[in-house]
Coordinates of N, CA and C in Angstrom, one line a residue:
X14 N 62.7 78.5 93.7 CA 63.8 79.5 94.0 C 63.2 80.9 94.0
X15 N 63.8 81.8 94.7 CA 63.3 83.2 94.8 C 63.9 84.0 93.6
X16 N 63.9 85.3 93.9 CA 64.4 86.2 92.9 C 65.9 86.1 92.6
X17 N 66.3 86.4 91.4 CA 67.7 86.3 91.0 C 68.1 87.7 90.7
X18 N 69.3 88.1 91.3 CA 69.8 89.4 91.0 C 71.1 89.2 90.3
X19 N 71.3 89.9 89.2 CA 72.5 89.9 88.4 C 73.1 91.3 88.4
X20 N 73.9 91.5 89.4 CA 74.4 92.8 89.7 C 75.9 93.1 89.4
X21 N 76.5 92.1 88.8 CA 78.0 92.2 88.6 C 78.4 92.5 87.2
X22 N 77.7 92.2 86.2 CA 78.2 92.1 84.8 C 78.9 93.4 84.4
X23 N 78.3 94.5 84.4 CA 79.0 95.7 83.9 C 80.2 96.1 84.8
X24 N 80.1 95.9 86.1 CA 81.3 96.2 86.9 C 82.4 95.3 86.6
X25 N 82.1 94.0 86.4 CA 83.2 93.0 86.1 C 83.8 93.4 84.8
X26 N 83.1 93.7 83.8 CA 83.7 94.0 82.5 C 84.5 95.2 82.5
X27 N 84.1 96.2 83.2 CA 84.8 97.5 83.4 C 86.1 97.2 84.2
X28 N 86.0 96.5 85.2 CA 87.1 96.2 86.1 C 88.2 95.4 85.4
X29 N 87.9 94.6 84.5 CA 88.9 93.8 83.8 C 89.7 94.6 82.9
X30 N 89.2 95.7 82.4 CA 89.9 96.5 81.4 C 91.3 97.0 81.9
X31 N 91.3 97.6 83.1 CA 92.6 98.0 83.6 C 93.4 96.9 84.4
X32 N 93.2 95.6 84.0 CA 93.8 94.6 84.7 C 95.4 94.7 84.8
X33 N 95.9 94.3 85.9 CA 97.4 94.4 86.0 C 98.0 93.0 85.6
X34 N 99.0 93.1 84.7 CA 99.6 91.9 84.2 C 101.0 91.9 84.6
X35 N 101.4 90.9 85.5 CA 102.7 90.8 86.0 C 103.6 90.1 85.0
X36 N 103.1 89.1 84.3 CA 103.9 88.4 83.3 C 104.0 89.1 82.0
X37 N 105.1 89.1 81.4 CA 105.3 89.7 80.0 C 104.8 88.7 79.0
X38 N 103.9 89.1 78.1 CA 103.5 88.2 77.0 C 102.9 89.2 76.0
X39 N 102.7 88.7 74.7 CA 102.2 89.6 73.7 C 100.8 90.1 74.0
X40 N 100.6 91.3 73.6 CA 99.3 92.0 73.9 C 98.1 91.2 73.5
X41 N 98.2 90.7 72.3 CA 97.0 89.9 71.8 C 96.7 88.7 72.7
X42 N 97.7 88.0 73.1 CA 97.5 86.9 74.0 C 96.9 87.3 75.3
X43 N 97.4 88.5 75.9 CA 96.8 89.0 77.1 C 95.3 89.4 76.9
X44 N 95.0 90.0 75.8 CA 93.7 90.4 75.5 C 92.7 89.2 75.4
X45 N 93.2 88.2 74.7 CA 92.4 86.9 74.5 C 92.2 86.2 75.8
X46 N 93.3 86.2 76.6 CA 93.2 85.5 77.9 C 92.3 86.3 78.9
X47 N 92.4 87.6 78.8 CA 91.5 88.5 79.7 C 90.0 88.2 79.3
X48 N 89.7 88.1 78.1 CA 88.3 87.9 77.6 C 87.9 86.5 78.1
X49 N 88.7 85.5 78.0 CA 88.4 84.1 78.4 C 88.3 84.0 79.9
X50 N 89.1 84.7 80.6 CA 89.0 84.7 82.1 C 87.8 85.5 82.5
X51 N 87.5 86.6 81.9 CA 86.2 87.3 82.1 C 85.0 86.4 81.9
X52 N 85.0 85.6 80.8 CA 83.9 84.7 80.6 C 83.8 83.6 81.7
X53 N 84.9 83.1 82.2 CA 84.8 82.2 83.3 C 84.2 82.8 84.5
X54 N 84.7 84.0 84.9 CA 84.2 84.7 86.1 C 82.7 85.0 85.9
X55 N 82.3 85.4 84.7 CA 80.9 85.7 84.5 C 80.0 84.4 84.6
X56 N 80.5 83.3 84.0 CA 79.7 82.1 84.1 C 79.7 81.5 85.5
X57 N 80.8 81.6 86.2 CA 80.8 81.1 87.6 C 79.9 81.9 88.5
X58 N 80.0 83.2 88.5 CA 79.2 84.0 89.4 C 77.7 84.0 88.9
X59 N 77.4 83.9 87.7 CA 76.0 83.9 87.2 C 75.4 82.6 87.6
X60 N 76.1 81.4 87.4 CA 75.5 80.2 87.9 C 75.3 80.1 89.4
X61 N 76.2 80.8 90.1 CA 76.0 80.8 91.6 C 74.8 81.6 91.9
X62 N 74.7 82.8 91.3 CA 73.5 83.7 91.6 C 72.2 83.0 91.2
X63 N 72.2 82.3 90.2 CA 71.0 81.6 89.7 C 70.8 80.2 90.4
X64 N 71.7 79.9 91.3 CA 71.7 78.7 92.1 C 71.6 77.5 91.2
X65 N 72.4 77.5 90.2 CA 72.5 76.4 89.2 C 73.7 75.6 89.5
X66 N 73.6 74.5 90.3 CA 74.7 73.8 90.8 C 75.7 73.2 89.7
X67 N 75.1 72.5 88.8 CA 75.9 71.9 87.7 C 76.8 72.9 87.0
X68 N 76.3 74.0 86.4 CA 77.2 74.9 85.8 C 78.1 75.6 86.7
X69 N 77.7 75.8 88.0 CA 78.6 76.4 89.0 C 79.8 75.5 89.2
X70 N 79.6 74.2 89.4 CA 80.7 73.2 89.6 C 81.5 73.0 88.4
X71 N 80.9 73.2 87.2 CA 81.7 73.1 86.0 C 82.7 74.1 85.8
X72 N 82.7 75.2 86.6 CA 83.7 76.2 86.6 C 85.0 75.8 87.2
X73 N 85.0 74.7 87.9 CA 86.1 74.2 88.7 C 86.8 73.1 87.9
X74 N 88.2 73.1 88.0 CA 89.0 72.1 87.2 C 88.8 70.7 87.9
X75 N 89.1 69.7 87.0 CA 89.1 68.3 87.5 C 90.1 68.2 88.7
X76 N 91.2 69.0 88.6 CA 92.3 69.0 89.6 C 92.1 70.0 90.7
X77 N 90.8 70.5 90.9 CA 90.6 71.5 92.0 C 91.0 70.9 93.3
X78 N 91.7 71.8 94.1 CA 92.1 71.5 95.4 C 91.4 72.3 96.5
X79 N 90.5 71.7 97.2 CA 89.7 72.5 98.3 C 90.7 72.9 99.4
X80 N 90.3 74.1 100.0 CA 91.0 74.6 101.2 C 90.5 73.9 102.4
X81 N 91.3 74.0 103.5 CA 90.8 73.5 104.8 C 90.8 72.0 105.0
X82 N 91.6 71.3 104.1 CA 91.7 69.8 104.3 C 90.5 69.0 103.8
X83 N 89.6 69.6 103.2 CA 88.4 68.9 102.7 C 88.8 68.0 101.5
X84 N 88.2 66.9 101.4 CA 88.3 66.1 100.2 C 87.4 66.8 99.1
X85 N 87.6 66.4 97.9 CA 86.8 67.0 96.8 C 85.3 66.6 97.0
X86 N 85.1 65.4 97.4 CA 83.7 65.0 97.6 C 83.0 65.8 98.8
X87 N 83.8 66.0 99.9 CA 83.3 66.8 101.0 C 83.0 68.2 100.5
X88 N 83.9 68.8 99.7 CA 83.8 70.2 99.3 C 82.6 70.3 98.4
X89 N 82.3 69.3 97.5 CA 81.2 69.4 96.6 C 79.9 69.3 97.4
X90 N 79.8 68.5 98.4 CA 78.6 68.4 99.2 C 78.4 69.7 100.0
X91 N 79.5 70.3 100.5 CA 79.4 71.6 101.2 C 78.9 72.7 100.2
X92 N 79.5 72.7 99.0 CA 79.1 73.7 98.0 C 77.6 73.6 97.6
X93 N 77.2 72.3 97.4 CA 75.8 72.1 97.1 C 74.8 72.7 98.2
X94 N 75.2 72.4 99.4 CA 74.3 72.9 100.5 C 74.3 74.5 100.5
X95 N 75.5 75.1 100.3 CA 75.6 76.5 100.4 C 75.0 77.2 99.1
X96 N 75.2 76.7 98.0 CA 74.7 77.3 96.7 C 73.2 77.3 96.7
X97 N 72.6 76.2 97.2 CA 71.2 76.0 97.1 C 70.4 76.5 98.3
X98 N 71.1 77.0 99.4 CA 70.4 77.2 100.7 C 69.5 78.4 100.7
X99 N 69.9 79.5 100.1 CA 69.2 80.8 100.2 C 68.0 80.9 99.3
X100 N 67.1 81.9 99.6 CA 66.0 82.2 98.7 C 66.5 83.0 97.5
X101 N 67.6 83.7 97.7 CA 68.2 84.4 96.6 C 69.7 84.6 96.9
X102 N 70.5 84.8 95.9 CA 71.9 85.0 96.0 C 72.3 86.2 95.1
X103 N 73.0 87.1 95.7 CA 73.5 88.3 94.9 C 75.0 88.4 95.1
X104 N 75.7 88.4 94.0 CA 77.2 88.5 94.0 C 77.7 89.6 93.1
X105 N 78.6 90.4 93.7 CA 79.2 91.5 92.9 C 80.7 91.3 93.0
X106 N 81.4 91.3 91.9 CA 82.9 91.2 91.8 C 83.4 92.6 91.5
X107 N 84.4 93.1 92.2 CA 85.0 94.4 91.9 C 86.5 94.3 92.1
X108 N 87.1 95.3 91.6 CA 88.6 95.4 91.7 C 89.3 94.1 91.2
X109 N 88.8 93.6 90.0 CA 89.3 92.4 89.5 C 90.7 92.7 88.9
X110 N 91.7 91.9 89.2 CA 93.0 92.0 88.7 C 93.6 90.7 88.3
X111 N 94.1 90.6 87.2 CA 94.9 89.4 86.8 C 96.3 89.7 87.1
X112 N 96.8 89.1 88.2 CA 98.1 89.5 88.7 C 99.3 88.6 88.2
X113 N 99.0 87.5 87.7 CA 100.0 86.7 87.1 C 99.4 85.8 86.1
X114 N 100.1 85.6 85.0 CA 99.5 84.8 83.9 C 100.6 84.1 83.1
X115 N 100.5 82.9 82.8 CA 101.3 82.1 81.9 C 100.4 81.6 80.8
X116 N 100.9 80.8 80.0 CA 100.1 80.2 78.9 C 98.9 79.5 79.4
X117 N 99.1 78.6 80.4 CA 98.0 77.7 80.8 C 97.6 77.9 82.3
X118 N 98.1 79.0 83.0 CA 97.8 79.2 84.4 C 97.6 80.7 84.6
X119 N 96.8 81.1 85.5 CA 96.6 82.5 85.8 C 96.2 82.7 87.3
X120 N 96.5 83.8 87.8 CA 96.0 84.2 89.2 C 95.2 85.4 89.1
X121 N 94.0 85.4 89.7 CA 93.0 86.5 89.6 C 92.7 86.8 91.0
X122 N 92.6 88.1 91.3 CA 92.2 88.6 92.7 C 91.1 89.6 92.5
X123 N 90.2 89.6 93.4 CA 89.1 90.6 93.4 C 88.4 90.6 94.8
X124 N 87.6 91.6 94.9 CA 86.7 91.7 96.1 C 85.3 91.2 95.7
X125 N 84.8 90.3 96.5 CA 83.5 89.7 96.2 C 82.5 90.1 97.3
X126 N 81.5 90.8 96.9 CA 80.4 91.1 97.8 C 79.3 90.0 97.6
X127 N 79.0 89.3 98.7 CA 78.0 88.2 98.7 C 76.8 88.6 99.5
X128 N 75.6 88.4 99.0 CA 74.4 88.7 99.8 C 73.4 87.7 99.5
X129 N 72.7 87.2 100.5 CA 71.5 86.3 100.4 C 70.6 86.7 101.5
X130 N 69.5 86.0 101.6 CA 68.6 86.2 102.7 C 69.2 85.6 104.0
X131 N 70.2 84.8 103.9 CA 70.8 84.1 105.0 C 72.2 84.8 105.5
X132 N 72.9 85.4 104.6 CA 74.2 85.9 104.9 C 74.6 87.1 104.0
X133 N 75.4 87.9 104.6 CA 76.0 89.0 103.8 C 77.5 89.1 104.2
X134 N 78.4 89.1 103.2 CA 79.8 89.2 103.6 C 80.6 89.8 102.4
X135 N 81.7 90.3 102.7 CA 82.7 90.8 101.7 C 84.0 90.1 101.9
X136 N 84.5 89.5 100.9 CA 85.8 88.8 100.9 C 86.7 89.3 99.8
X137 N 88.0 89.1 100.1 CA 89.0 89.3 99.2 C 89.3 87.9 98.7
X138 N 89.1 87.7 97.4 CA 89.3 86.3 96.8 C 90.5 86.3 95.9
X139 N 91.2 85.2 95.9 CA 92.2 84.8 95.0 C 91.8 83.5 94.3
X140 N 91.8 83.5 93.0 CA 91.5 82.3 92.3 C 92.8 81.9 91.5
X141 N 93.2 80.7 91.5 CA 94.3 80.2 90.7 C 93.6 79.4 89.6
X142 N 93.9 79.8 88.4 CA 93.2 79.2 87.2 C 94.1 78.3 86.4
X143 N 93.6 77.4 85.8 CA 94.3 76.5 84.9 C 93.5 76.3 83.6
X144 N 94.2 76.2 82.5 CA 93.5 76.0 81.2 C 93.3 74.5 81.1
X145 N 92.1 74.0 81.0 CA 91.8 72.6 81.0 C 90.9 72.3 79.8
X146 N 91.3 71.5 78.9 CA 90.6 71.2 77.6 C 90.2 72.5 76.9
X147 N 91.2 73.5 76.9 CA 91.0 74.7 76.2 C 90.2 75.8 76.9
X148 N 89.7 75.5 78.1 CA 88.9 76.4 78.9 C 89.6 76.8 80.2
X149 N 89.4 78.0 80.6 CA 89.9 78.4 81.9 C 89.0 77.8 83.0
X150 N 89.6 77.2 84.0 CA 88.9 76.6 85.2 C 89.5 77.0 86.5
X151 N 88.8 77.0 87.5 CA 89.3 77.3 88.9 C 90.0 76.1 89.4
X152 N 91.3 76.2 89.7 CA 92.0 75.1 90.3 C 92.1 75.2 91.8
X153 N 92.1 76.4 92.3 CA 92.3 76.6 93.7 C 91.7 78.0 94.0
X154 N 91.1 78.2 95.2 CA 90.5 79.5 95.6 C 90.8 79.7 97.1
X155 N 91.0 80.9 97.4 CA 91.2 81.3 98.8 C 90.4 82.6 99.1
X156 N 89.7 82.6 100.2 CA 88.9 83.8 100.5 C 89.4 84.2 101.9
X157 N 89.4 85.6 102.1 CA 89.8 86.2 103.4 C 88.9 87.4 103.5
X158 N 88.5 87.7 104.7 CA 87.6 88.9 104.9 C 88.3 90.2 104.3
X159 N 87.5 90.9 103.7 CA 88.0 92.2 103.1 C 87.6 93.3 104.0
X160 N 88.5 94.3 104.0 CA 88.2 95.5 104.9 C 87.0 96.3 104.4

């Protein structure tokens, strides 16, 4: 593998501080959930940047639903090809917002800047999270081109 760039950490942590919370819940619960969601986003993007497939896939729930009509097996094969394809991967998450949160579900939106030796793109991503075995996991994700 080539060089690894970890360009998101401080921006992600700063961006989560002013997160928007649509659901009313106690402040402590929101703070704990924000930290746990931050940890998931950091683990997910770090594994992706380091092209570590197993930890990357571990960020997804057992009940993950792929977009575009793919089966879970097809999606995993596609992700393996894409995660491991480039010589390097650089990911930056910004404008992170937790827009809805319940006890065991959350919705997170952000802009993702992706760069590798093969591709460069900016997407507006929405992740729907679920708490699985006490950990936040990605249950569904949707990406659209960002302006």
